[in-house]
Amino acid sequence: MPRDGVLEEMQVYDEFALSEMLYVACLETLLSAYIVPLSNTLCLTTSEGNLSSSHCEDHSDLLRTFGDDVLQLLSCHRAIINGLRIFTEGSGESDSNGNFEGHERSYFANRTTRVLRRGVPAMRAAYQRYVMNFNENARRALLAKASVPKDVWRSSYGALAQDILTNSLLHLGVEKRNRTRFSEGCNLSLEALSVLPMQHIARYPLYMDECIQIQRHVASVNSSNINDDDAARIAKAEETLAALIDICSTVNATRASVIEFQRMVELQKSLELTEISSKLLSEGDVVVSFELQEEKTKLRGRCSHGRLILLSDTLFVQLHEKKRARCEKRLERIPLKSIMSVRCSNQASEGAVYITYNPDVERRKWRVKKQRKKCVVLFLPNETEALIWASDITRAVSDLTPEE
């Protein structure tokens, strides 16, 4: 591969890793806000590698207070951090600013990406379980928080949360200036982070913005007491938020394109195509039945479970058919330009989409003796899903260019 190609590929991997690392880092800050009293048990260390002096007692009773959801989440989280630490501890010396250069940075980013690809999906799944049981987990967290002295909560929690986030960004090789900016911004909104699971970790910048606006409102009410330091702190927080939103939107857009590319490669292999030049619009599992419509008769086929894959120029129906002892996949390809009508119907508590199309649209005209019509019926669990599929397919057909 040419050198430019290698550099471009590395940039994509770096941005993918950065987007995942920001997720991990924000989640770490959140966990720190709830679970810093467990630092001794979980071996959370400061940047100097020493345990915080505020947390040298045994917290095994408190550990049990949090329940299985939190413990599973912490287990996944520690696996990621330990995996990253193995690489960074064995890496070469960084420069005076704590930055890695040359081939070490490329090697480092590659290894980091591998760890994240293995660890982050497991942690996301654990986090989803935590959110699903949020009421119970929040009750346990508040119970644990109540057992911690207020001075520890206000000072030590914030310091350790900021320190953990700085180290997380260091593991990725983020420059020192950006590490400081992000960690200080996260520390500013630590109290807002404590209620974050009620919505989702992705809403972090919104909570940070809300925290800043509250501080600005308080400052405007008490304008006589505000000093230059307070004004500078709020201005810096706004600058941090702008930088965080900008980098999150950039890396998430890149990550989305990388994930879409990976999915298209998987589809190309699954559909046994030489290439896919169109765009993936939507996909999902359905129950399918094919009908052949003649002038006086309607022959309906049996229902099969399958997967619907809607591209910008083609609708694929991948059927799972059981034959003898093995399950084989049969693929039906429906060019969007052959679709004649799409309609939605309700059947009891289910929804159905009827797609009528001409199966001979791509055949030579002189070989078609009589125009046929086929109909594929998609059975969905409810009316809403049926309406969504009907809308997506109709829009894709209407968006076709004359050449398609």
mmCIF file of C-alpha atoms in Angstrom:
data_model
loop_
_atom_site.group_PDB
_atom_site.id
_atom_site.type_symbol
_atom_site.label_atom_id
_atom_site.label_comp_id
_atom_site.label_asym_id
_atom_site.label_seq_id
_atom_site.Cartn_x
_atom_site.Cartn_y
_atom_site.Cartn_z
ATOM 1 C CA MET A 1 0.000 0.000 0.000
ATOM 2 C CA PRO A 2 1.368 3.489 -0.842
ATOM 3 C CA ARG A 3 2.583 5.579 2.044
ATOM 4 C CA ASP A 4 -0.309 8.073 1.709
ATOM 5 C CA GLY A 5 -2.773 5.189 1.855
ATOM 6 C CA VAL A 6 -1.189 3.870 5.048
ATOM 7 C CA LEU A 7 -1.334 7.306 6.668
ATOM 8 C CA GLU A 8 -4.968 7.767 5.633
ATOM 9 C CA GLU A 9 -5.884 4.342 7.044
ATOM 10 C CA MET A 10 -4.078 5.120 10.306
ATOM 11 C CA GLN A 11 -5.976 8.402 10.571
ATOM 12 C CA VAL A 12 -9.283 6.529 10.334
ATOM 13 C CA TYR A 13 -8.175 4.058 13.006
ATOM 14 C CA ASP A 14 -6.986 6.902 15.237
ATOM 15 C CA GLU A 15 -10.320 8.684 14.965
ATOM 16 C CA PHE A 16 -12.268 5.485 15.556
ATOM 17 C CA ALA A 17 -10.197 4.799 18.671
ATOM 18 C CA LEU A 18 -10.584 8.388 19.835
ATOM 19 C CA SER A 19 -14.376 8.300 19.571
ATOM 20 C CA GLU A 20 -14.499 5.069 21.577
ATOM 21 C CA MET A 21 -11.972 6.390 24.072
ATOM 22 C CA LEU A 22 -14.063 9.491 24.693
ATOM 23 C CA TYR A 23 -16.986 7.195 25.471
ATOM 24 C CA VAL A 24 -14.838 5.192 27.879
ATOM 25 C CA ALA A 25 -13.392 8.335 29.436
ATOM 26 C CA CYS A 26 -16.790 9.950 30.041
ATOM 27 C CA LEU A 27 -18.100 6.719 31.484
ATOM 28 C CA GLU A 28 -15.052 6.505 33.748
ATOM 29 C CA THR A 29 -15.795 9.972 35.067
ATOM 30 C CA LEU A 30 -19.381 8.958 35.707
ATOM 31 C CA LEU A 31 -18.316 5.810 37.531
ATOM 32 C CA SER A 32 -15.838 7.804 39.580
ATOM 33 C CA ALA A 33 -18.617 10.102 40.742
ATOM 34 C CA TYR A 34 -20.500 7.109 42.133
ATOM 35 C CA ILE A 35 -17.817 4.625 42.998
ATOM 36 C CA VAL A 36 -14.621 6.373 44.049
ATOM 37 C CA PRO A 37 -14.988 4.888 47.580
ATOM 38 C CA LEU A 38 -14.135 1.560 45.960
ATOM 39 C CA SER A 39 -10.763 2.814 44.710
ATOM 40 C CA ASN A 40 -8.802 0.573 47.077
ATOM 41 C CA THR A 41 -10.720 -2.568 46.114
ATOM 42 C CA LEU A 42 -10.576 -1.761 42.380
ATOM 43 C CA CYS A 43 -6.950 -0.576 42.440
ATOM 44 C CA LEU A 44 -7.746 2.820 40.925
ATOM 45 C CA THR A 45 -4.485 4.761 41.018
ATOM 46 C CA THR A 46 -3.516 8.402 40.659
ATOM 47 C CA SER A 47 -1.183 9.641 37.924
ATOM 48 C CA GLU A 48 1.779 9.097 40.260
ATOM 49 C CA GLY A 49 0.776 5.452 40.629
ATOM 50 C CA ASN A 50 -0.144 5.705 44.320
ATOM 51 C CA LEU A 51 -3.499 5.072 45.927
ATOM 52 C CA SER A 52 -5.266 8.188 47.099
ATOM 53 C CA SER A 53 -4.706 8.640 50.838
ATOM 54 C CA SER A 54 -8.420 9.350 51.301
ATOM 55 C CA HIS A 55 -9.352 5.803 50.271
ATOM 56 C CA CYS A 56 -7.173 3.379 52.202
ATOM 57 C CA GLU A 57 -9.916 1.538 54.069
ATOM 58 C CA ASP A 58 -11.708 -1.663 53.126
ATOM 59 C CA HIS A 59 -14.870 -0.955 51.105
ATOM 60 C CA SER A 60 -16.011 -4.545 50.535
ATOM 61 C CA ASP A 61 -19.360 -3.885 52.268
ATOM 62 C CA LEU A 62 -19.920 -0.818 50.113
ATOM 63 C CA LEU A 63 -18.919 -2.834 47.053
ATOM 64 C CA ARG A 64 -21.768 -5.257 47.691
ATOM 65 C CA THR A 65 -24.159 -2.331 48.109
ATOM 66 C CA PHE A 66 -23.902 -1.393 44.436
ATOM 67 C CA GLY A 67 -25.177 -4.729 43.073
ATOM 68 C CA ASP A 68 -24.335 -6.960 40.111
ATOM 69 C CA ASP A 69 -24.994 -4.420 37.326
ATOM 70 C CA VAL A 70 -22.348 -2.020 38.564
ATOM 71 C CA LEU A 71 -19.881 -4.810 39.316
ATOM 72 C CA GLN A 72 -20.224 -6.172 35.775
ATOM 73 C CA LEU A 73 -19.782 -2.697 34.345
ATOM 74 C CA LEU A 74 -16.672 -2.138 36.441
ATOM 75 C CA SER A 75 -15.270 -5.506 35.412
ATOM 76 C CA CYS A 76 -15.573 -4.615 31.714
ATOM 77 C CA HIS A 77 -14.183 -1.164 32.375
ATOM 78 C CA ARG A 78 -11.152 -2.472 34.258
ATOM 79 C CA ALA A 79 -10.441 -4.999 31.482
ATOM 80 C CA ILE A 80 -10.120 -2.126 28.999
ATOM 81 C CA ILE A 81 -7.901 -0.015 31.229
ATOM 82 C CA ASN A 82 -5.673 -2.953 32.161
ATOM 83 C CA GLY A 83 -5.361 -3.871 28.487
ATOM 84 C CA LEU A 84 -4.295 -0.343 27.603
ATOM 85 C CA ARG A 85 -1.909 -0.135 30.543
ATOM 86 C CA ILE A 86 0.030 -3.200 29.347
ATOM 87 C CA PHE A 87 0.819 -1.415 26.088
ATOM 88 C CA THR A 88 1.608 2.016 27.521
ATOM 89 C CA GLU A 89 3.871 0.752 30.283
ATOM 90 C CA GLY A 90 5.974 -1.109 27.733
ATOM 91 C CA SER A 91 6.129 1.718 25.212
ATOM 92 C CA GLY A 92 9.088 3.983 24.614
ATOM 93 C CA GLU A 93 9.710 7.349 26.200
ATOM 94 C CA SER A 94 7.479 10.231 25.184
ATOM 95 C CA ASP A 95 8.748 13.761 24.640
ATOM 96 C CA SER A 96 8.740 16.502 27.261
ATOM 97 C CA ASN A 97 5.073 17.284 26.574
ATOM 98 C CA GLY A 98 3.983 13.680 27.093
ATOM 99 C CA ASN A 99 3.384 13.079 23.375
ATOM 100 C CA PHE A 100 4.334 10.013 21.313
ATOM 101 C CA GLU A 101 5.927 10.418 17.892
ATOM 102 C CA GLY A 102 6.801 8.447 14.780
ATOM 103 C CA HIS A 103 6.257 4.720 14.379
ATOM 104 C CA GLU A 104 5.550 4.270 18.111
ATOM 105 C CA ARG A 105 2.399 6.353 17.836
ATOM 106 C CA SER A 106 1.158 4.297 14.860
ATOM 107 C CA TYR A 107 1.905 1.021 16.645
ATOM 108 C CA PHE A 108 0.344 2.378 19.806
ATOM 109 C CA ALA A 109 -2.859 3.474 18.033
ATOM 110 C CA ASN A 110 -3.219 0.079 16.354
ATOM 111 C CA ARG A 111 -2.883 -1.826 19.633
ATOM 112 C CA THR A 112 -5.241 0.595 21.362
ATOM 113 C CA THR A 113 -7.856 0.045 18.663
ATOM 114 C CA ARG A 114 -7.647 -3.732 19.117
ATOM 115 C CA VAL A 115 -8.239 -3.463 22.857
ATOM 116 C CA LEU A 116 -11.173 -1.105 22.338
ATOM 117 C CA ARG A 117 -12.779 -3.276 19.661
ATOM 118 C CA ARG A 118 -12.778 -6.196 22.100
ATOM 119 C CA GLY A 119 -13.641 -4.361 25.293
ATOM 120 C CA VAL A 120 -15.998 -1.513 24.418
ATOM 121 C CA PRO A 121 -18.896 -3.650 23.026
ATOM 122 C CA ALA A 122 -18.949 -5.696 26.248
ATOM 123 C CA MET A 123 -18.918 -2.531 28.333
ATOM 124 C CA ARG A 124 -21.713 -0.991 26.243
ATOM 125 C CA ALA A 125 -23.860 -4.092 26.834
ATOM 126 C CA ALA A 126 -23.156 -3.945 30.570
ATOM 127 C CA TYR A 127 -23.987 -0.241 30.589
ATOM 128 C CA GLN A 128 -27.307 -0.904 28.841
ATOM 129 C CA ARG A 129 -28.229 -3.373 31.595
ATOM 130 C CA TYR A 130 -27.260 -0.735 34.140
ATOM 131 C CA VAL A 131 -29.561 1.817 32.443
ATOM 132 C CA MET A 132 -32.469 -0.649 32.149
ATOM 133 C CA ASN A 133 -32.342 -1.141 35.925
ATOM 134 C CA PHE A 134 -31.572 2.509 36.542
ATOM 135 C CA ASN A 135 -34.072 3.139 39.355
ATOM 136 C CA GLU A 136 -32.661 0.347 41.499
ATOM 137 C CA ASN A 137 -29.061 1.203 40.628
ATOM 138 C CA ALA A 138 -29.632 4.893 41.370
ATOM 139 C CA ARG A 139 -31.154 4.003 44.747
ATOM 140 C CA ARG A 140 -28.093 1.907 45.583
ATOM 141 C CA ALA A 141 -25.749 4.666 44.393
ATOM 142 C CA LEU A 142 -27.442 7.318 46.527
ATOM 143 C CA LEU A 143 -27.257 4.953 49.485
ATOM 144 C CA ALA A 144 -23.527 4.565 48.941
ATOM 145 C CA LYS A 145 -23.031 8.293 48.395
ATOM 146 C CA ALA A 146 -24.796 9.055 51.684
ATOM 147 C CA SER A 147 -22.213 6.956 53.520
ATOM 148 C CA VAL A 148 -19.316 9.084 52.233
ATOM 149 C CA PRO A 149 -18.254 12.321 54.001
ATOM 150 C CA LYS A 150 -19.206 15.462 52.041
ATOM 151 C CA ASP A 151 -15.656 16.792 51.963
ATOM 152 C CA VAL A 152 -14.495 13.546 50.339
ATOM 153 C CA TRP A 153 -17.275 13.792 47.763
ATOM 154 C CA ARG A 154 -16.493 17.409 46.864
ATOM 155 C CA SER A 155 -12.695 17.299 46.792
ATOM 156 C CA SER A 156 -11.355 13.782 46.383
ATOM 157 C CA TYR A 157 -14.034 12.635 43.937
ATOM 158 C CA GLY A 158 -13.400 15.551 41.616
ATOM 159 C CA ALA A 159 -9.629 15.201 41.757
ATOM 160 C CA LEU A 160 -9.692 11.472 41.109
ATOM 161 C CA ALA A 161 -12.277 11.782 38.322
ATOM 162 C CA GLN A 162 -10.156 14.409 36.574
ATOM 163 C CA ASP A 163 -7.043 12.292 37.067
ATOM 164 C CA ILE A 164 -8.698 9.155 35.658
ATOM 165 C CA LEU A 165 -9.912 11.036 32.588
ATOM 166 C CA THR A 166 -6.481 12.548 31.972
ATOM 167 C CA ASN A 167 -4.905 9.097 32.141
ATOM 168 C CA SER A 168 -7.535 7.689 29.787
ATOM 169 C CA LEU A 169 -6.682 10.282 27.144
ATOM 170 C CA LEU A 170 -2.984 9.710 27.811
ATOM 171 C CA HIS A 171 -3.453 6.015 27.025
ATOM 172 C CA LEU A 172 -4.659 7.007 23.567
ATOM 173 C CA GLY A 173 -1.749 9.358 22.942
ATOM 174 C CA VAL A 174 -3.829 12.550 22.961
ATOM 175 C CA GLU A 175 -1.626 15.629 23.207
ATOM 176 C CA LYS A 176 -1.051 17.077 26.658
ATOM 177 C CA ARG A 177 -2.824 20.386 25.896
ATOM 178 C CA ASN A 178 -6.011 18.586 24.800
ATOM 179 C CA ARG A 179 -5.827 16.168 27.747
ATOM 180 C CA THR A 180 -5.812 19.076 30.173
ATOM 181 C CA ARG A 181 -8.676 20.828 28.381
ATOM 182 C CA PHE A 182 -10.948 17.774 28.400
ATOM 183 C CA SER A 183 -10.190 16.679 31.945
ATOM 184 C CA GLU A 184 -10.762 20.160 33.381
ATOM 185 C CA GLY A 185 -14.044 20.441 31.512
ATOM 186 C CA CYS A 186 -15.268 17.095 32.812
ATOM 187 C CA ASN A 187 -14.285 17.960 36.351
ATOM 188 C CA LEU A 188 -16.295 21.178 36.125
ATOM 189 C CA SER A 189 -19.549 19.269 35.471
ATOM 190 C CA LEU A 190 -19.020 16.386 37.866
ATOM 191 C CA GLU A 191 -22.292 17.017 39.689
ATOM 192 C CA ALA A 192 -24.183 17.071 36.375
ATOM 193 C CA LEU A 193 -22.553 13.763 35.475
ATOM 194 C CA SER A 194 -23.980 12.122 38.573
ATOM 195 C CA VAL A 195 -27.470 12.114 37.002
ATOM 196 C CA LEU A 196 -26.289 11.236 33.494
ATOM 197 C CA PRO A 197 -27.483 7.591 33.287
ATOM 198 C CA MET A 198 -31.102 8.750 33.409
ATOM 199 C CA GLN A 199 -30.726 9.777 29.778
ATOM 200 C CA HIS A 200 -27.596 8.374 28.146
ATOM 201 C CA ILE A 201 -23.844 8.852 28.177
ATOM 202 C CA ALA A 202 -24.034 10.448 24.711
ATOM 203 C CA ARG A 203 -25.885 13.406 26.258
ATOM 204 C CA TYR A 204 -22.799 14.395 28.238
ATOM 205 C CA PRO A 205 -22.127 17.653 26.316
ATOM 206 C CA LEU A 206 -25.739 18.759 26.935
ATOM 207 C CA TYR A 207 -25.363 18.262 30.677
ATOM 208 C CA MET A 208 -22.072 20.100 30.574
ATOM 209 C CA ASP A 209 -23.772 22.984 28.734
ATOM 210 C CA GLU A 210 -26.596 23.020 31.296
ATOM 211 C CA CYS A 211 -24.058 23.184 34.108
ATOM 212 C CA ILE A 212 -22.300 26.138 32.458
ATOM 213 C CA GLN A 213 -25.577 28.010 31.879
ATOM 214 C CA ILE A 214 -26.550 27.557 35.538
ATOM 215 C CA GLN A 215 -23.213 29.000 36.633
ATOM 216 C CA ARG A 216 -23.608 31.903 34.198
ATOM 217 C CA HIS A 217 -27.127 32.595 35.546
ATOM 218 C CA VAL A 218 -25.879 32.539 39.136
ATOM 219 C CA ALA A 219 -23.076 34.912 38.154
ATOM 220 C CA SER A 220 -25.531 37.342 36.497
ATOM 221 C CA VAL A 221 -27.791 37.353 39.571
ATOM 222 C CA ASN A 222 -24.833 37.992 41.866
ATOM 223 C CA SER A 223 -23.074 40.381 39.479
ATOM 224 C CA SER A 224 -21.823 42.509 42.349
ATOM 225 C CA ASN A 225 -19.922 39.571 43.854
ATOM 226 C CA ILE A 226 -18.479 38.072 40.661
ATOM 227 C CA ASN A 227 -14.749 38.451 40.148
ATOM 228 C CA ASP A 228 -12.429 38.065 37.180
ATOM 229 C CA ASP A 229 -11.521 34.493 38.156
ATOM 230 C CA ASP A 230 -15.166 33.377 38.074
ATOM 231 C CA ALA A 231 -15.727 35.024 34.699
ATOM 232 C CA ALA A 232 -12.553 33.458 33.303
ATOM 233 C CA ARG A 233 -13.559 30.032 34.624
ATOM 234 C CA ILE A 234 -16.971 30.214 32.923
ATOM 235 C CA ALA A 235 -15.399 31.431 29.672
ATOM 236 C CA LYS A 236 -12.901 28.577 29.775
ATOM 237 C CA ALA A 237 -15.694 26.098 30.415
ATOM 238 C CA GLU A 238 -17.552 27.363 27.332
ATOM 239 C CA GLU A 239 -14.391 27.053 25.256
ATOM 240 C CA THR A 240 -13.912 23.510 26.537
ATOM 241 C CA LEU A 241 -17.493 22.587 25.684
ATOM 242 C CA ALA A 242 -17.144 23.968 22.152
ATOM 243 C CA ALA A 243 -13.953 21.961 21.634
ATOM 244 C CA LEU A 244 -15.531 18.806 23.059
ATOM 245 C CA ILE A 245 -18.653 19.068 20.886
ATOM 246 C CA ASP A 246 -16.539 19.751 17.807
ATOM 247 C CA ILE A 247 -14.225 16.793 18.276
ATOM 248 C CA CYS A 248 -17.090 14.466 19.267
ATOM 249 C CA SER A 249 -19.098 15.360 16.174
ATOM 250 C CA THR A 250 -16.051 14.927 13.932
ATOM 251 C CA VAL A 251 -14.944 11.553 15.264
ATOM 252 C CA ASN A 252 -18.499 10.247 15.504
ATOM 253 C CA ALA A 253 -19.116 11.143 11.858
ATOM 254 C CA THR A 254 -15.892 9.371 10.905
ATOM 255 C CA ARG A 255 -16.775 6.415 13.108
ATOM 256 C CA ALA A 256 -20.211 6.186 11.488
ATOM 257 C CA SER A 257 -18.632 6.087 8.024
ATOM 258 C CA VAL A 258 -16.147 3.422 9.149
ATOM 259 C CA ILE A 259 -18.932 1.279 10.628
ATOM 260 C CA GLU A 260 -21.026 1.726 7.461
ATOM 261 C CA PHE A 261 -18.052 0.694 5.305
ATOM 262 C CA GLN A 262 -17.460 -2.394 7.457
ATOM 263 C CA ARG A 263 -21.157 -3.323 7.215
ATOM 264 C CA MET A 264 -21.112 -2.932 3.417
ATOM 265 C CA VAL A 265 -18.107 -5.273 3.218
ATOM 266 C CA GLU A 266 -20.000 -7.826 5.331
ATOM 267 C CA LEU A 267 -23.082 -7.459 3.116
ATOM 268 C CA GLN A 268 -21.022 -7.853 -0.033
ATOM 269 C CA LYS A 269 -19.721 -11.161 1.280
ATOM 270 C CA SER A 270 -23.111 -12.295 2.613
ATOM 271 C CA LEU A 271 -24.946 -11.401 -0.613
ATOM 272 C CA GLU A 272 -22.127 -12.893 -2.709
ATOM 273 C CA LEU A 273 -21.707 -9.739 -4.787
ATOM 274 C CA THR A 274 -18.521 -8.594 -6.491
ATOM 275 C CA GLU A 275 -19.140 -5.022 -5.337
ATOM 276 C CA ILE A 276 -21.785 -2.774 -3.824
ATOM 277 C CA SER A 277 -21.830 0.710 -5.306
ATOM 278 C CA SER A 278 -25.085 1.836 -3.684
ATOM 279 C CA LYS A 279 -25.791 3.068 -0.166
ATOM 280 C CA LEU A 280 -27.249 1.020 2.684
ATOM 281 C CA LEU A 281 -30.529 2.629 3.797
ATOM 282 C CA SER A 282 -31.975 0.149 6.302
ATOM 283 C CA GLU A 283 -32.144 -3.533 7.230
ATOM 284 C CA GLY A 284 -34.080 -5.752 9.611
ATOM 285 C CA ASP A 285 -35.617 -9.169 10.266
ATOM 286 C CA VAL A 286 -39.047 -9.939 8.802
ATOM 287 C CA VAL A 287 -41.415 -12.792 7.924
ATOM 288 C CA VAL A 288 -41.807 -12.949 4.130
ATOM 289 C CA SER A 289 -44.237 -14.503 1.665
ATOM 290 C CA PHE A 290 -44.086 -14.289 -2.142
ATOM 291 C CA GLU A 291 -47.193 -14.157 -4.339
ATOM 292 C CA LEU A 292 -47.403 -14.581 -8.123
ATOM 293 C CA GLN A 293 -50.311 -12.528 -9.489
ATOM 294 C CA GLU A 294 -51.878 -13.733 -12.748
ATOM 295 C CA GLU A 295 -54.965 -12.324 -14.458
ATOM 296 C CA LYS A 296 -57.428 -14.619 -12.675
ATOM 297 C CA THR A 297 -55.407 -16.297 -9.956
ATOM 298 C CA LYS A 298 -53.137 -15.398 -7.073
ATOM 299 C CA LEU A 299 -50.612 -18.033 -6.051
ATOM 300 C CA ARG A 300 -49.297 -17.438 -2.541
ATOM 301 C CA GLY A 301 -46.099 -19.010 -1.301
ATOM 302 C CA ARG A 302 -45.317 -20.178 2.176
ATOM 303 C CA CYS A 303 -44.044 -17.820 4.833
ATOM 304 C CA SER A 304 -40.334 -17.783 5.610
ATOM 305 C CA HIS A 305 -38.181 -15.966 8.115
ATOM 306 C CA GLY A 306 -35.676 -13.690 6.475
ATOM 307 C CA ARG A 307 -33.753 -10.451 6.522
ATOM 308 C CA LEU A 308 -34.642 -7.387 4.498
ATOM 309 C CA ILE A 309 -31.756 -5.269 3.181
ATOM 310 C CA LEU A 310 -32.678 -1.980 1.506
ATOM 311 C CA LEU A 311 -29.992 -0.353 -0.641
ATOM 312 C CA SER A 312 -30.426 2.855 -2.619
ATOM 313 C CA ASP A 313 -31.041 0.880 -5.836
ATOM 314 C CA THR A 314 -31.998 -2.664 -4.766
ATOM 315 C CA LEU A 315 -34.120 -4.482 -2.194
ATOM 316 C CA PHE A 316 -32.654 -7.810 -1.065
ATOM 317 C CA VAL A 317 -34.714 -10.444 0.729
ATOM 318 C CA GLN A 318 -32.459 -13.050 2.336
ATOM 319 C CA LEU A 319 -34.566 -16.079 3.284
ATOM 320 C CA HIS A 320 -33.597 -18.655 5.905
ATOM 321 C CA GLU A 321 -34.934 -21.972 4.678
ATOM 322 C CA LYS A 322 -34.568 -25.229 6.595
ATOM 323 C CA LYS A 323 -33.643 -28.084 4.312
ATOM 324 C CA ARG A 324 -33.018 -31.423 5.936
ATOM 325 C CA ALA A 325 -30.405 -31.049 8.667
ATOM 326 C CA ARG A 326 -28.979 -27.712 7.565
ATOM 327 C CA CYS A 327 -30.260 -24.200 7.180
ATOM 328 C CA GLU A 328 -29.645 -22.634 3.767
ATOM 329 C CA LYS A 329 -30.051 -19.016 2.716
ATOM 330 C CA ARG A 330 -31.935 -18.110 -0.458
ATOM 331 C CA LEU A 331 -31.554 -14.631 -1.865
ATOM 332 C CA GLU A 332 -34.221 -12.693 -3.734
ATOM 333 C CA ARG A 333 -33.093 -9.533 -5.514
ATOM 334 C CA ILE A 334 -35.684 -6.861 -6.342
ATOM 335 C CA PRO A 335 -34.392 -3.816 -8.281
ATOM 336 C CA LEU A 336 -36.139 -0.700 -6.982
ATOM 337 C CA LYS A 337 -36.922 0.376 -10.559
ATOM 338 C CA SER A 338 -39.086 -2.756 -10.897
ATOM 339 C CA ILE A 339 -41.330 -1.835 -7.948
ATOM 340 C CA MET A 340 -44.808 -0.816 -9.103
ATOM 341 C CA SER A 341 -46.556 -0.157 -5.779
ATOM 342 C CA VAL A 342 -46.033 -0.254 -2.017
ATOM 343 C CA ARG A 343 -48.937 -0.362 0.398
ATOM 344 C CA CYS A 344 -49.369 -0.946 4.111
ATOM 345 C CA SER A 345 -52.073 -3.047 5.786
ATOM 346 C CA ASN A 346 -53.113 -4.018 9.313
ATOM 347 C CA GLN A 347 -53.736 -7.639 10.210
ATOM 348 C CA ALA A 348 -54.935 -8.070 13.810
ATOM 349 C CA SER A 349 -52.068 -6.871 16.001
ATOM 350 C CA GLU A 350 -49.507 -7.223 13.197
ATOM 351 C CA GLY A 351 -48.570 -4.984 10.294
ATOM 352 C CA ALA A 352 -47.945 -6.003 6.697
ATOM 353 C CA VAL A 353 -46.311 -4.343 3.693
ATOM 354 C CA TYR A 354 -47.313 -5.427 0.161
ATOM 355 C CA ILE A 355 -44.703 -4.724 -2.530
ATOM 356 C CA THR A 356 -45.819 -5.351 -6.118
ATOM 357 C CA TYR A 357 -43.059 -5.500 -8.737
ATOM 358 C CA ASN A 358 -42.288 -6.629 -12.268
ATOM 359 C CA PRO A 359 -39.779 -9.530 -12.153
ATOM 360 C CA ASP A 360 -38.982 -9.129 -15.876
ATOM 361 C CA VAL A 361 -37.913 -5.485 -15.783
ATOM 362 C CA GLU A 362 -34.235 -6.302 -16.429
ATOM 363 C CA ARG A 363 -34.899 -8.892 -19.151
ATOM 364 C CA ARG A 364 -34.750 -8.020 -22.846
ATOM 365 C CA LYS A 365 -38.159 -6.836 -24.030
ATOM 366 C CA TRP A 366 -38.354 -9.273 -26.940
ATOM 367 C CA ARG A 367 -37.986 -12.180 -24.510
ATOM 368 C CA VAL A 368 -40.943 -11.079 -22.361
ATOM 369 C CA LYS A 369 -44.134 -12.527 -23.838
ATOM 370 C CA LYS A 370 -46.527 -11.239 -21.165
ATOM 371 C CA GLN A 371 -45.957 -8.847 -18.293
ATOM 372 C CA ARG A 372 -46.076 -10.578 -14.943
ATOM 373 C CA LYS A 373 -46.616 -9.184 -11.491
ATOM 374 C CA LYS A 374 -45.148 -10.567 -8.315
ATOM 375 C CA CYS A 375 -45.896 -9.459 -4.807
ATOM 376 C CA VAL A 376 -43.733 -9.850 -1.735
ATOM 377 C CA VAL A 377 -45.530 -9.528 1.586
ATOM 378 C CA LEU A 378 -43.555 -8.428 4.648
ATOM 379 C CA PHE A 379 -45.091 -9.309 8.014
ATOM 380 C CA LEU A 380 -43.961 -7.061 10.880
ATOM 381 C CA PRO A 381 -44.642 -7.277 14.649
ATOM 382 C CA ASN A 382 -46.726 -4.079 14.662
ATOM 383 C CA GLU A 383 -48.251 -1.366 12.506
ATOM 384 C CA THR A 384 -45.531 1.174 13.306
ATOM 385 C CA GLU A 385 -42.724 -0.976 11.905
ATOM 386 C CA ALA A 386 -44.809 -1.695 8.818
ATOM 387 C CA LEU A 387 -45.365 2.027 8.226
ATOM 388 C CA ILE A 388 -41.643 2.735 8.637
ATOM 389 C CA TRP A 389 -40.648 0.047 6.122
ATOM 390 C CA ALA A 390 -43.309 1.182 3.636
ATOM 391 C CA SER A 391 -42.124 4.783 3.976
ATOM 392 C CA ASP A 392 -38.428 3.865 3.577
ATOM 393 C CA ILE A 393 -39.033 1.766 0.461
ATOM 394 C CA THR A 394 -41.360 4.348 -1.119
ATOM 395 C CA ARG A 395 -38.831 7.122 -0.502
ATOM 396 C CA ALA A 396 -35.983 5.022 -1.950
ATOM 397 C CA VAL A 397 -38.003 4.350 -5.119
ATOM 398 C CA SER A 398 -38.918 8.024 -5.528
ATOM 399 C CA ASP A 399 -35.262 9.044 -5.042
ATOM 400 C CA LEU A 400 -34.085 6.902 -7.974
ATOM 401 C CA THR A 401 -32.439 8.839 -10.802
ATOM 402 C CA PRO A 402 -33.585 8.194 -14.402
ATOM 403 C CA GLU A 403 -30.374 6.238 -15.092
ATOM 404 C CA GLU A 404 -31.130 3.857 -12.207
#
